[in-house]
XYZ file of C-alpha atoms in Angstrom:
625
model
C -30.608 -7.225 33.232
C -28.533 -9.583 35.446
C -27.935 -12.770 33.884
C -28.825 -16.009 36.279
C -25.859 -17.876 37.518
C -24.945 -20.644 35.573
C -24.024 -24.226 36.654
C -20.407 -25.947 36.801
C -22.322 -28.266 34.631
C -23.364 -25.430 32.140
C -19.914 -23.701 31.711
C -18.402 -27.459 31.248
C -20.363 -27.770 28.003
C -20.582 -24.268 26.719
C -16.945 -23.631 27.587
C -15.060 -25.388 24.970
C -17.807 -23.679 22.650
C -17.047 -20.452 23.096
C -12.750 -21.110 23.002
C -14.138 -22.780 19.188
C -15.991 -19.374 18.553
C -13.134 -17.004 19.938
C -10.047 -19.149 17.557
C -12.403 -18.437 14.347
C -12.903 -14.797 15.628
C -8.859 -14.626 15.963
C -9.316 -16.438 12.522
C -11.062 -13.881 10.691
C -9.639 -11.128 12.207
C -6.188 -12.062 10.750
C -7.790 -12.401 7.623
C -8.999 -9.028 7.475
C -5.575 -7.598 8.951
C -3.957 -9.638 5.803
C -5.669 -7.952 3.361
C -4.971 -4.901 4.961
C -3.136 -2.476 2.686
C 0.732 -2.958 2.908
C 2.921 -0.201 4.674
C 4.372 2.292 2.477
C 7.637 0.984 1.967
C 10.546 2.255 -0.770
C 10.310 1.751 -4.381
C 12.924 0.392 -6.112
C 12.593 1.410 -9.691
C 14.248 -2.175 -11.868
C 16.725 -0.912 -14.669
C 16.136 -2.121 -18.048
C 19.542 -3.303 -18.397
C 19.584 -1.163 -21.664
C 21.962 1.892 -22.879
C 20.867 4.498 -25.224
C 21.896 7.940 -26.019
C 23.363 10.350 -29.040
C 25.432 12.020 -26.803
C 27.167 9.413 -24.809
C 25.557 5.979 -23.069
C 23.774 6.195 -20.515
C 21.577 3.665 -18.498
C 17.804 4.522 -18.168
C 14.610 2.370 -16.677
C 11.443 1.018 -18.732
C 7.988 2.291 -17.921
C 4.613 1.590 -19.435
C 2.402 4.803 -20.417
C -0.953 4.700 -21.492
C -4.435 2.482 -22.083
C -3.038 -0.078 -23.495
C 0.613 -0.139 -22.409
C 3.184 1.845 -24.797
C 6.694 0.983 -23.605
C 9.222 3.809 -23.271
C 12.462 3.817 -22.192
C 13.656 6.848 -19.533
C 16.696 8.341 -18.176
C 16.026 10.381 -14.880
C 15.796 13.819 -14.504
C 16.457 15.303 -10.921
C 15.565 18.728 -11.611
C 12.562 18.361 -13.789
C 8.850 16.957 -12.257
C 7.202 15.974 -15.187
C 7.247 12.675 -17.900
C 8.688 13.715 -20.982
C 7.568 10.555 -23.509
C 8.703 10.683 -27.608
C 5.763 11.420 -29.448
C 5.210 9.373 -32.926
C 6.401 12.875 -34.838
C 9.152 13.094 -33.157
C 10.244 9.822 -35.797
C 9.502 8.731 -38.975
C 7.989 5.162 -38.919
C 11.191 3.688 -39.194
C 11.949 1.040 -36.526
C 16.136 2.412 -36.335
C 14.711 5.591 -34.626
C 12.003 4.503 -32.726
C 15.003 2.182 -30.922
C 17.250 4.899 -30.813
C 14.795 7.506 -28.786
C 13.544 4.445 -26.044
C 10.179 4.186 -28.172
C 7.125 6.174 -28.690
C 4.611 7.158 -27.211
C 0.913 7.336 -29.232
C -1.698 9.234 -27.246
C -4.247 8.777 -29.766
C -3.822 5.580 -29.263
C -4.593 5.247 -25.618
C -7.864 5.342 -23.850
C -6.980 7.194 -20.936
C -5.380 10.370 -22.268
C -7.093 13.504 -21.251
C -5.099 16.402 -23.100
C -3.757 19.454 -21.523
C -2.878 21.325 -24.719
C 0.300 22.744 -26.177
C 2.814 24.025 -24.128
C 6.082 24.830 -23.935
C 9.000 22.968 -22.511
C 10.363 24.532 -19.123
C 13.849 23.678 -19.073
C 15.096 26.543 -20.841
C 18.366 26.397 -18.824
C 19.420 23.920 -20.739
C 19.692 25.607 -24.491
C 16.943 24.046 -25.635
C 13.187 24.687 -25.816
C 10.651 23.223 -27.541
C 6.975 22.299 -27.206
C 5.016 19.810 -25.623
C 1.509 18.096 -25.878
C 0.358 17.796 -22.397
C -1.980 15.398 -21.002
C -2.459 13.256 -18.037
C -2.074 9.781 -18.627
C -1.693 6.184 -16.790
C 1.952 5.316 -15.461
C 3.098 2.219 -14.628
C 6.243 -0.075 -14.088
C 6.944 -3.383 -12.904
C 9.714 -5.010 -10.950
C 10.547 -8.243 -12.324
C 12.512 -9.210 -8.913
C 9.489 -9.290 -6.893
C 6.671 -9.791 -9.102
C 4.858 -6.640 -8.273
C 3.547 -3.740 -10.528
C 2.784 -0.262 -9.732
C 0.197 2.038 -11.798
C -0.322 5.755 -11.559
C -3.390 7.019 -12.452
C -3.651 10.590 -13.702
C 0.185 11.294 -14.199
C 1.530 14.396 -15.905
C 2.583 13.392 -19.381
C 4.433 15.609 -22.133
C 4.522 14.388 -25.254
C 7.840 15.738 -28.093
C 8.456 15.959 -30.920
C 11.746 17.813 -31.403
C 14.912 16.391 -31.465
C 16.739 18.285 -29.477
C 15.582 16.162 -26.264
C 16.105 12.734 -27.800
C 15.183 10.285 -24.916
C 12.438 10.777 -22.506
C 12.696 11.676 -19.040
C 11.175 11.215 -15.603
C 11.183 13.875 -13.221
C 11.912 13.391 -10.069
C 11.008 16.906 -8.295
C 7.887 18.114 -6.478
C 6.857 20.801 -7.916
C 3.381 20.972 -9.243
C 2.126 21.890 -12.903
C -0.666 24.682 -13.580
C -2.361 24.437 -17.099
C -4.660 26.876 -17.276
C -7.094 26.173 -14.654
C -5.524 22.581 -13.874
C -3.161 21.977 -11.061
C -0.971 18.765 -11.605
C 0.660 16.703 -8.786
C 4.388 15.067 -9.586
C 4.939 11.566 -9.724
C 6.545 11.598 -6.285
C 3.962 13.290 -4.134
C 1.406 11.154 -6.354
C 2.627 7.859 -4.870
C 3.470 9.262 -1.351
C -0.157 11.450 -1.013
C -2.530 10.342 -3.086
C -1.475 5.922 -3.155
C 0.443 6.148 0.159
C 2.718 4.091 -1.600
C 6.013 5.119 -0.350
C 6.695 6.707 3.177
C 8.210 10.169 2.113
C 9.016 12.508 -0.545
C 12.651 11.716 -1.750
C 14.625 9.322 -3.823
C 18.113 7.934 -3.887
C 19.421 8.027 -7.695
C 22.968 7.069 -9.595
C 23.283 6.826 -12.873
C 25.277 3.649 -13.548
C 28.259 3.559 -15.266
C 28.877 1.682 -18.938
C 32.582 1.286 -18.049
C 32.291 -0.482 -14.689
C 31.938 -4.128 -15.037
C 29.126 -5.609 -13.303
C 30.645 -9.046 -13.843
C 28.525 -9.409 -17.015
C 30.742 -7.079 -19.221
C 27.718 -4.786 -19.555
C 28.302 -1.944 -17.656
C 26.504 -0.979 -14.290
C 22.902 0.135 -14.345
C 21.316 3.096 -12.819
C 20.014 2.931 -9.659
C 16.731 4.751 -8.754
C 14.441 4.214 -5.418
C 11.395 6.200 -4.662
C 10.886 7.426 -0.826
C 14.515 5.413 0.149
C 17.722 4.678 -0.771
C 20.146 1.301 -2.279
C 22.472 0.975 0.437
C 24.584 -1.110 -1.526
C 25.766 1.872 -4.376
C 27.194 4.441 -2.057
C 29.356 4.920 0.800
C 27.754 6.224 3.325
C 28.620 10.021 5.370
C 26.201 12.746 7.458
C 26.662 15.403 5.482
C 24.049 17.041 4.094
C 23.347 20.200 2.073
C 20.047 22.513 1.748
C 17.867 22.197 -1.078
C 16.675 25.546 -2.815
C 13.814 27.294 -0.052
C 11.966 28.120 -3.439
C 12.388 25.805 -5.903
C 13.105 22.394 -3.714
C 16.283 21.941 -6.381
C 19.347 20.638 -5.489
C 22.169 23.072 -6.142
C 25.602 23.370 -4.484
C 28.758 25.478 -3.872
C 31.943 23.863 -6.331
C 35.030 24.237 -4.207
C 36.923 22.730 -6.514
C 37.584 20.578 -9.434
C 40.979 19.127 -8.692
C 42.318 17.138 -12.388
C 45.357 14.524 -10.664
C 47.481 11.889 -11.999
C 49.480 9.708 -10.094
C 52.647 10.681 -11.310
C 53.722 13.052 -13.760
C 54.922 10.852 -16.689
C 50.855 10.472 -16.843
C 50.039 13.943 -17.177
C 47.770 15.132 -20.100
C 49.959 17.692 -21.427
C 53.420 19.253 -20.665
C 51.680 22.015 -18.832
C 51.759 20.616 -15.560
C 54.162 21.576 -13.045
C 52.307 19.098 -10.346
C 50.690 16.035 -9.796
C 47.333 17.538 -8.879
C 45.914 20.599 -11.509
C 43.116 22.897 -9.968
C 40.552 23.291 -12.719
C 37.829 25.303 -10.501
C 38.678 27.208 -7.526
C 36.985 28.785 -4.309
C 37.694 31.735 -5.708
C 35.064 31.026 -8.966
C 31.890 31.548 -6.495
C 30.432 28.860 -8.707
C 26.868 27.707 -7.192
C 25.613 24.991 -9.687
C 22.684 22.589 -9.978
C 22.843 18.964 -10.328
C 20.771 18.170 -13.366
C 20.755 14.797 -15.079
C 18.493 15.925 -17.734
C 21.725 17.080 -19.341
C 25.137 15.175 -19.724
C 27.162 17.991 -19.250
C 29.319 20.327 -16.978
C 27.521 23.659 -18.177
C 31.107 25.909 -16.887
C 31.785 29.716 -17.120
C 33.987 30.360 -20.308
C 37.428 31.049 -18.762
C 36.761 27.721 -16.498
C 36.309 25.702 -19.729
C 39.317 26.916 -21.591
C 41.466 25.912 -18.666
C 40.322 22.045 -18.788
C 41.125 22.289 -22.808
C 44.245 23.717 -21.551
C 44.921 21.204 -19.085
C 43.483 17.985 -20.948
C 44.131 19.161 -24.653
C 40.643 19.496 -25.802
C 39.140 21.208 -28.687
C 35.946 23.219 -28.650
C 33.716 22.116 -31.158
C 31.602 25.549 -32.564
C 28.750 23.498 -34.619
C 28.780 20.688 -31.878
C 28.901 23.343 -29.402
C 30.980 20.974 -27.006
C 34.825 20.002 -26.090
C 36.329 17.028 -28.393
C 39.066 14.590 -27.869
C 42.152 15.625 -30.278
C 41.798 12.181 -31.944
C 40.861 8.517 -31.401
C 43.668 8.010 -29.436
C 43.363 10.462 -26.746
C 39.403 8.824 -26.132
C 40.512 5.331 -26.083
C 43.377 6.410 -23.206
C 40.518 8.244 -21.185
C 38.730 4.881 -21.186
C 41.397 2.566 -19.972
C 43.714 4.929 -17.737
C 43.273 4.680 -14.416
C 46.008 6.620 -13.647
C 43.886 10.134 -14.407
C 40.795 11.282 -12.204
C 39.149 14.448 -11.218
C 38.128 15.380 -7.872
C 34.666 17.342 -7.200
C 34.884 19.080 -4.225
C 31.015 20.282 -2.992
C 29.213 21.996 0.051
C 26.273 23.499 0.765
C 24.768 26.356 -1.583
C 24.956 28.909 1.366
C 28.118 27.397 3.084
C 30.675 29.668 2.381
C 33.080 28.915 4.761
C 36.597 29.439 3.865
C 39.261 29.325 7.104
C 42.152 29.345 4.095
C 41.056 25.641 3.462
C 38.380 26.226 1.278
C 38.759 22.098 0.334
C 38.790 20.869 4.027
C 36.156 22.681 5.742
C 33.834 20.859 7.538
C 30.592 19.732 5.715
C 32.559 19.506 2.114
C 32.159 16.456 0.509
C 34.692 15.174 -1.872
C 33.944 13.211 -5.219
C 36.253 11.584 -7.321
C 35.770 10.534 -11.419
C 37.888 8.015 -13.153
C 38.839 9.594 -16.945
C 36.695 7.189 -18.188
C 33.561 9.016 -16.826
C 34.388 11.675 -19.283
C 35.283 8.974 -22.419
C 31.819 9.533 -24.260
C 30.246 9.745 -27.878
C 28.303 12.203 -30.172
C 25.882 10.178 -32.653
C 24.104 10.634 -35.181
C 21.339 12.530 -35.708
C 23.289 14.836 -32.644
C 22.260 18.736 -33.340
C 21.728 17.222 -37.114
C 25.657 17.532 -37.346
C 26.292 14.074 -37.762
C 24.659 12.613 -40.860
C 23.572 8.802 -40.821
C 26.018 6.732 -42.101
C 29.313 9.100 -40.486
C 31.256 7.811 -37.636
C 30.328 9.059 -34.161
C 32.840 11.618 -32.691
C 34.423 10.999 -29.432
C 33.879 14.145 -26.785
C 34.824 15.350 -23.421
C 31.050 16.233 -21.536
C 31.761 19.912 -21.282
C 29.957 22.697 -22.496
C 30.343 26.617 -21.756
C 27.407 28.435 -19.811
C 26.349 32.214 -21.283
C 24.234 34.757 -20.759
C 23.337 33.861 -24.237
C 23.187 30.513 -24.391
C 21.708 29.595 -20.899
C 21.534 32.333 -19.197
C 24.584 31.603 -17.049
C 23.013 28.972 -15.357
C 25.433 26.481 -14.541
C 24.861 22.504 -14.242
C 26.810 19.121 -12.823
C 24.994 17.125 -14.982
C 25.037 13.026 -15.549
C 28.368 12.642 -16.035
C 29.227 13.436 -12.914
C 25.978 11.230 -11.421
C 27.873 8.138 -12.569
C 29.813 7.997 -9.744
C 28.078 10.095 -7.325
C 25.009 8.909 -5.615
C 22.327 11.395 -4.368
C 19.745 11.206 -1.236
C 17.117 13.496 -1.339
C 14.720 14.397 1.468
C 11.956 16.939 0.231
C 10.453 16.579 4.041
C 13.713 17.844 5.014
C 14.691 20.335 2.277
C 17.808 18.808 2.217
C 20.095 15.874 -0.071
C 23.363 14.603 0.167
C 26.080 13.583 -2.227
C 27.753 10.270 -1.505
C 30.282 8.101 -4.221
C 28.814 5.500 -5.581
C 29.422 1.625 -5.547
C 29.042 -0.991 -8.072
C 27.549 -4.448 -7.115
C 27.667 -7.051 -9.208
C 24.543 -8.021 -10.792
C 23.275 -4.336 -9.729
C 20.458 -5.162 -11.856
C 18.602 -7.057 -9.582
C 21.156 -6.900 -6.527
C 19.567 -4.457 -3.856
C 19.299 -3.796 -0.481
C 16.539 -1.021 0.443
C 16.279 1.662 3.360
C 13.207 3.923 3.884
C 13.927 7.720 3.962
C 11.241 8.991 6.831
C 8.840 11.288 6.802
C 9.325 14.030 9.585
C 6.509 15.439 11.768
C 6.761 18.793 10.556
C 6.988 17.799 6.726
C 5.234 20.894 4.326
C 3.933 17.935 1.916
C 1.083 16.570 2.817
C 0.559 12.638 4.156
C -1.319 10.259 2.850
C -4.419 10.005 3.883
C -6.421 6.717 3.694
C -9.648 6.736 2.062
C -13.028 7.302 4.009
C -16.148 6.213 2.218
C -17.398 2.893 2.889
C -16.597 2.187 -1.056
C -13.364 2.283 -0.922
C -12.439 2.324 2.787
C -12.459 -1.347 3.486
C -11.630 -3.679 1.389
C -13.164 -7.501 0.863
C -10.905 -9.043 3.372
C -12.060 -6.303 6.048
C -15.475 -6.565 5.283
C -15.081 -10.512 5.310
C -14.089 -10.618 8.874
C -16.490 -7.911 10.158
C -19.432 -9.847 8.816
C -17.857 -13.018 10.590
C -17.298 -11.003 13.479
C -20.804 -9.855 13.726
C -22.237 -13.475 13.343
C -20.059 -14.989 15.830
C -20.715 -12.433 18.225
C -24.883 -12.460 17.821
C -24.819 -16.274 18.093
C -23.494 -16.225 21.182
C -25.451 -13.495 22.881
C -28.587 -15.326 20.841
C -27.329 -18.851 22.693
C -26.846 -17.587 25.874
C -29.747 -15.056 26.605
C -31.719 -18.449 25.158
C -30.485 -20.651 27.464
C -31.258 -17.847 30.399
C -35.131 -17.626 29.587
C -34.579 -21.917 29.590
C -33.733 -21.790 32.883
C -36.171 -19.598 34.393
C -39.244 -20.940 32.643
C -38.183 -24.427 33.926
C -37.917 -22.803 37.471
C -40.964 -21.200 37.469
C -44.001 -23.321 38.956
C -46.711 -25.032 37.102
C -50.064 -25.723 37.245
C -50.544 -29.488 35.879
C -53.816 -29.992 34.278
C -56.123 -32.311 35.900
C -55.252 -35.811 35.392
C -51.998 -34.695 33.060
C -49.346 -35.444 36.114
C -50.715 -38.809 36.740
C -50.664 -39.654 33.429
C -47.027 -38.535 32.745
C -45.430 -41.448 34.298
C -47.500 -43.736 31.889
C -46.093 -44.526 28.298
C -46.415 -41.074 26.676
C -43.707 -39.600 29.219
C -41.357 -42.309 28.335
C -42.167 -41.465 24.645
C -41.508 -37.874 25.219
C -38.136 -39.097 26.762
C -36.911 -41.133 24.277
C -37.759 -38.486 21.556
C -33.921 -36.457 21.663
C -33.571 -33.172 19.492
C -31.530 -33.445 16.536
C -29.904 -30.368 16.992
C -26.480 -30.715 18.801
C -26.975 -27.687 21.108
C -30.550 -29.003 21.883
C -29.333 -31.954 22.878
C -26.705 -30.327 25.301
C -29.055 -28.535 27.394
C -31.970 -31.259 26.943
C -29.200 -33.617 28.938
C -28.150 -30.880 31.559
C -31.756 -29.869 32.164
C -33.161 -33.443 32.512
C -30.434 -33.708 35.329
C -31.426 -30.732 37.264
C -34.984 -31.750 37.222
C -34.668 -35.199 38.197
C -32.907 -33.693 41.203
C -36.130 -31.508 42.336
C -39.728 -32.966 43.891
C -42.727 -32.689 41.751
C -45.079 -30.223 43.574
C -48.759 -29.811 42.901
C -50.327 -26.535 43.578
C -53.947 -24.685 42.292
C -53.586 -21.570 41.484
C -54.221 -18.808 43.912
C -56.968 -16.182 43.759
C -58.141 -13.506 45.642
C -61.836 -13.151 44.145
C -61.963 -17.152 44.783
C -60.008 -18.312 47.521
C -59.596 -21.994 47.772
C -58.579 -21.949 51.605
C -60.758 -21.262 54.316
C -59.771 -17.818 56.528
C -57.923 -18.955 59.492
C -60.091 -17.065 62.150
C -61.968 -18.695 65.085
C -65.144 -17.605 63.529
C -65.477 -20.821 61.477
C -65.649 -24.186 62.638
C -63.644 -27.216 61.366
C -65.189 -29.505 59.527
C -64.378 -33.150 57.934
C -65.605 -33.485 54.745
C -67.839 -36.636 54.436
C -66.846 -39.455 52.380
C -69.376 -40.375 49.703
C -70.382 -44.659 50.288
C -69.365 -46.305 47.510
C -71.152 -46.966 44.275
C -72.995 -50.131 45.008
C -73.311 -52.198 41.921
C -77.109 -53.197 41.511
C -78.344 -57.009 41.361
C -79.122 -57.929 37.560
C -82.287 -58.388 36.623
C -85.132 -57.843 33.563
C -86.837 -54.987 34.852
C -85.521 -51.638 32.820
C -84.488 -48.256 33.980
C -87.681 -46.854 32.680
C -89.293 -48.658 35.851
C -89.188 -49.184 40.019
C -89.264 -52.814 41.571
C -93.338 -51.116 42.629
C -93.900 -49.556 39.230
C -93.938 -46.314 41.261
C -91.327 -43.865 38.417
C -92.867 -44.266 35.330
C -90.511 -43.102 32.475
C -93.023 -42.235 29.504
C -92.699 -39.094 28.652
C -89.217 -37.980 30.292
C -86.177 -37.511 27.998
C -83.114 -39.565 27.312
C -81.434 -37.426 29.679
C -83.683 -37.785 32.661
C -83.150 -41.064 32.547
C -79.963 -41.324 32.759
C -79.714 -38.738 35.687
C -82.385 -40.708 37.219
C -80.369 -43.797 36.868
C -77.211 -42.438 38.132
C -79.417 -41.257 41.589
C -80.535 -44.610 42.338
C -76.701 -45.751 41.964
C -75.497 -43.063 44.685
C -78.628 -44.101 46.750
C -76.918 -47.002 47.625
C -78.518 -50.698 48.341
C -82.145 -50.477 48.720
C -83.669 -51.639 52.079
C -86.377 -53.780 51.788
């Protein structure tokens, strides 16, 4: 249907109406696009500014678990993808342990466990096994910087009891659970798959260091963002290394472990015939994984014995670790800065020689102060240490067997205090950069996104498609708006159309109607204005359009009763006589009911024959006499 044209008149007054409509269109439109869910953006996981640990001190994060809340207190663990949480058996209801293991969890207690069953602990490559009571469970932390909380529903919880994993852990791998006939997701691929929370799979994690002041005198805190990376805690390089095709774990090649002092008045023992003393070689073919589940170097044998050798350390059989000859020898670790150790790493697969096994391209170089290694066994450690005995001082070394661990060797969180580590699960690859410590690290950040590629394996989030949960109340909000807006003014205009051609259209005015519209009633119908403001614009615009156009009075036409005469020569033209003039008859006695001659008698003729009979003599005109 074509519209009719409107009038410069018309679009004067209906324009500024419709730039009114379109601004609250805009309006709710960026209403809806507000409440539009944010874009996945890194996590930055806040510290809890806390230290725990029985075998050494170590920085960890606070996370709520459960319905209600149960606070625990977690150290990261790169190669695990699970939550490991303290169970209430794993203490006695004594408030000293509870503190010491970073709290408990009660699953009984909360209203959203859904239990798994018993199984056992996979991290057998540590020397320690166990059990587990597996569930999934709600996840949550908050960042106290920003204000803003994040909650995982369904997360994959274990629950311990034994003591030989005293704090809690969170994984931060991607490789999914089976129990039984359940698959679990990790917390990673949870938030970047399932919440679209963070862009990509990957994290950047240090592990903070007790002996680097933050300008607080507390030590620097962890550092752990999900799906990016602190730029402020590491130096930055492009080299980066493959993760494991199978397992998507990080392990690398050691090069080296270079022990060097900066002159040789400060060297560890008499033993040394140079500044710099090579503790692991090329020649070693030692491939290792970086685990911070563990606080150790997990070495072959004959590389252990020749750090004891070179550092004057004592192997510990019950403790199963390397000691510190006395107090002494710990408290110099702490403050000399005149000792470090230099971790030379490349790629698993990279192995690259050209006689310069340390200075081949993609090697990365990391360097420990002694006081990395300064650390403490507590009690209840390996139920060695008895409460109320003093806590032993220890170097972070223990030796890998077939026996023990399988052979598997580990860099473990020792060496994470001053190396920080990008991983990229898109990518299958992570790098290995030194870290830096901020001041006021605990709330100092400054956040990059690590990017999801186009040809990722992981799956991207995808955002939800039933009308229940695929818009939310802003979106709706300005779609209903929308939708009103828009109908008004298709209502308004195709209204004012059919207005305009009714008023064009010709009329037939009833008989004696148009003469009687210029009397009173048409100025009455005038003066009566619509209330309604839009009525009254187009009352005023269509009273001036009329007033501009001659009244015309027409019959209607017919073809069964014409009104005109055929115009053929057939018929002659006639004037139609003029009747005379009702004559208005002399006053006098004598009644209608009888003639001047008493020739019309009117007995026995009806009230109505009378008057006809009376209104012939009128149209009879003046009587002749």
């Amino acid at each position: 249907m074509r519209l009719p044209y409107l009038g410069a008149a018309v679009v004067r007054h209906v324009l500024p109406l419709l730039l009114s409509v379109s601004q609250l269109a805009a309006v709710a439109a960026a209403a809806a696009a507000a409440s539009d869910p944010p874009t996945p953006s890194p996590l930055w996981i806040q510290p809890s500014g806390e230290w725990y640990g029985i075998d050494g001190t170590w920085s960890n994060f606070l996370f709520y678990v459960g319905s209600p809340a149960q606070v625990v207190y977690l150290t990261v663990a790169t190669a695990l993808s699970e939550i490991w949480v303290i169970s209430t058996g794993g203490c006695v209801p004594v408030q000293l342990c509870i503190d010491a293991r970073g709290g408990v969890f009660d699953s009984s207690q909360s209203e959203t466990w859904r239990s798994l069953g018993a199984w056992q602990l996979g991290m057998n490559y540590t020397g320690m096994g166990g059990n587990g009571d597996y569930g999934l469970d709600t996840f949550a932390f908050v960042n106290t910087v920003t204000r803003i909380s994040t909650s995982i529903k369904g997360a994959l919880v274990a629950a311990i009891n034994d003591t030989d994993y005293y704090e809690g852990y969170v994984g931060v791998g991607v490789t999914q659970g089976r129990f039984g006939s359940n698959l679990t997701t990790p917390l990673i691929s949870q938030l970047a798959e399932t919440y679209g929370t963070i862009p990509s799979h990957g994290y950047g994690y240090t592990a903070g260091a007790y002996y680097h002041d933050d300008g607080k005198n507390s030590g620097t805190v962890a550092s752990l963002t999900l799906g990016g990376y602190d730029t402020l805690r590491f130096k930055p390089h492009d080299t980066t290394f493959s993760l494991d095709p199978l397992t998507r774990l990080p392990n690398v090649r050691v090069r080296g472990i270079t022990a060097q002092v900066t002159s040789m008045d400060h060297a560890p023992t008499k033993n040394w015939t140079s500044t710099e003393r090579p503790l692991v070689t090329m020649d070693d073919s030692i491939i290792a994984l970086i685990d911070t589940s563990t606080p150790y170097l997990w070495l072959p044998t004959e590389v252990c014995e020749r750090f004891a050798a070179a550092l004057n350390l004592t192997w510990r059989e019950d403790l199963g670790v390397y000691v510190f000859r006395d107090g002494a020898q710990y408290t110099q670790y702490q403050s000399d800065t005149s000792l470090s150790f230099t971790f030379t790493l490349s790629s698993y697969q990279n192995a690259d020689n050209f006689g310069q096994p340390l200075n081949t391209p993609g090697v990365v170089n990391i360097t420990l102060p002694s006081a990395a290694f300064a650390q403490l066994l507590r009690y209840p450690f390996k139920n060695v240490i008895q409460w109320g005995n003093s806590s032993i001082p220890y170097f972070p070394l223990k030796r890998s067997t077939k026996e023990v661990n399988n052979n598997q060797y580990i860099i473990g969180r020792v060496f994470m205090q001053e190396a920080y580590m990008i991983t990229s699960y898109d990518r299958a690859t992570f790098s290995v950069h030194q870290s830096l410590f901020p001041i006021n690290a605990a709330t100092n950040y400054s956040l990059e996104a690590i990017t999801r590629p186009i040809d990722s394996p992981y799956p991207q989030y995808q955002a939800p498609s039933s009308p229940s949960q695929g818009l939310n109340s802003g979106q709706i909000a300005g779609i209903v708006i929308s939708a009103l807006i828009s109908g008004s003014i298709l209502a308004l205009v195709l209204w004012f159309c059919l207005l305009r051609k009714r008023k064009a259209r010709p009329k037939e005015p009833a008989p004696q109607e148009e003469e009687n519209k210029e009397g009173p009633q048409a100025a009455e119908e005038e003066d009566d204005e619509p209330r309604s403001p839009v009525k009254r614009m187009f009352t005023k615009i269509i009273r001036k359009k009329r007033s501009r156009k001659p009244v015309a009075h027409q019959t209607d036409g017919s073809t069964e009763h014409p009104v005109e005469v055929g115009a053929d020569a057939q018929h002659q033209v006639f004037e139609m006589p003029v009747p005379p003039e009702p004559v208005e008859l002399d006053s006098h006695d004598v009644g209608d009911e009888e003639t001047e001659f008493g020739a019309d008698r009117t007995d026995g003729l009806s009230q109505y024959e009378i008057t006809r009979r009376k209104l012939d003599r009128q149209l009879q005109g003046p009587a002749v006499r």
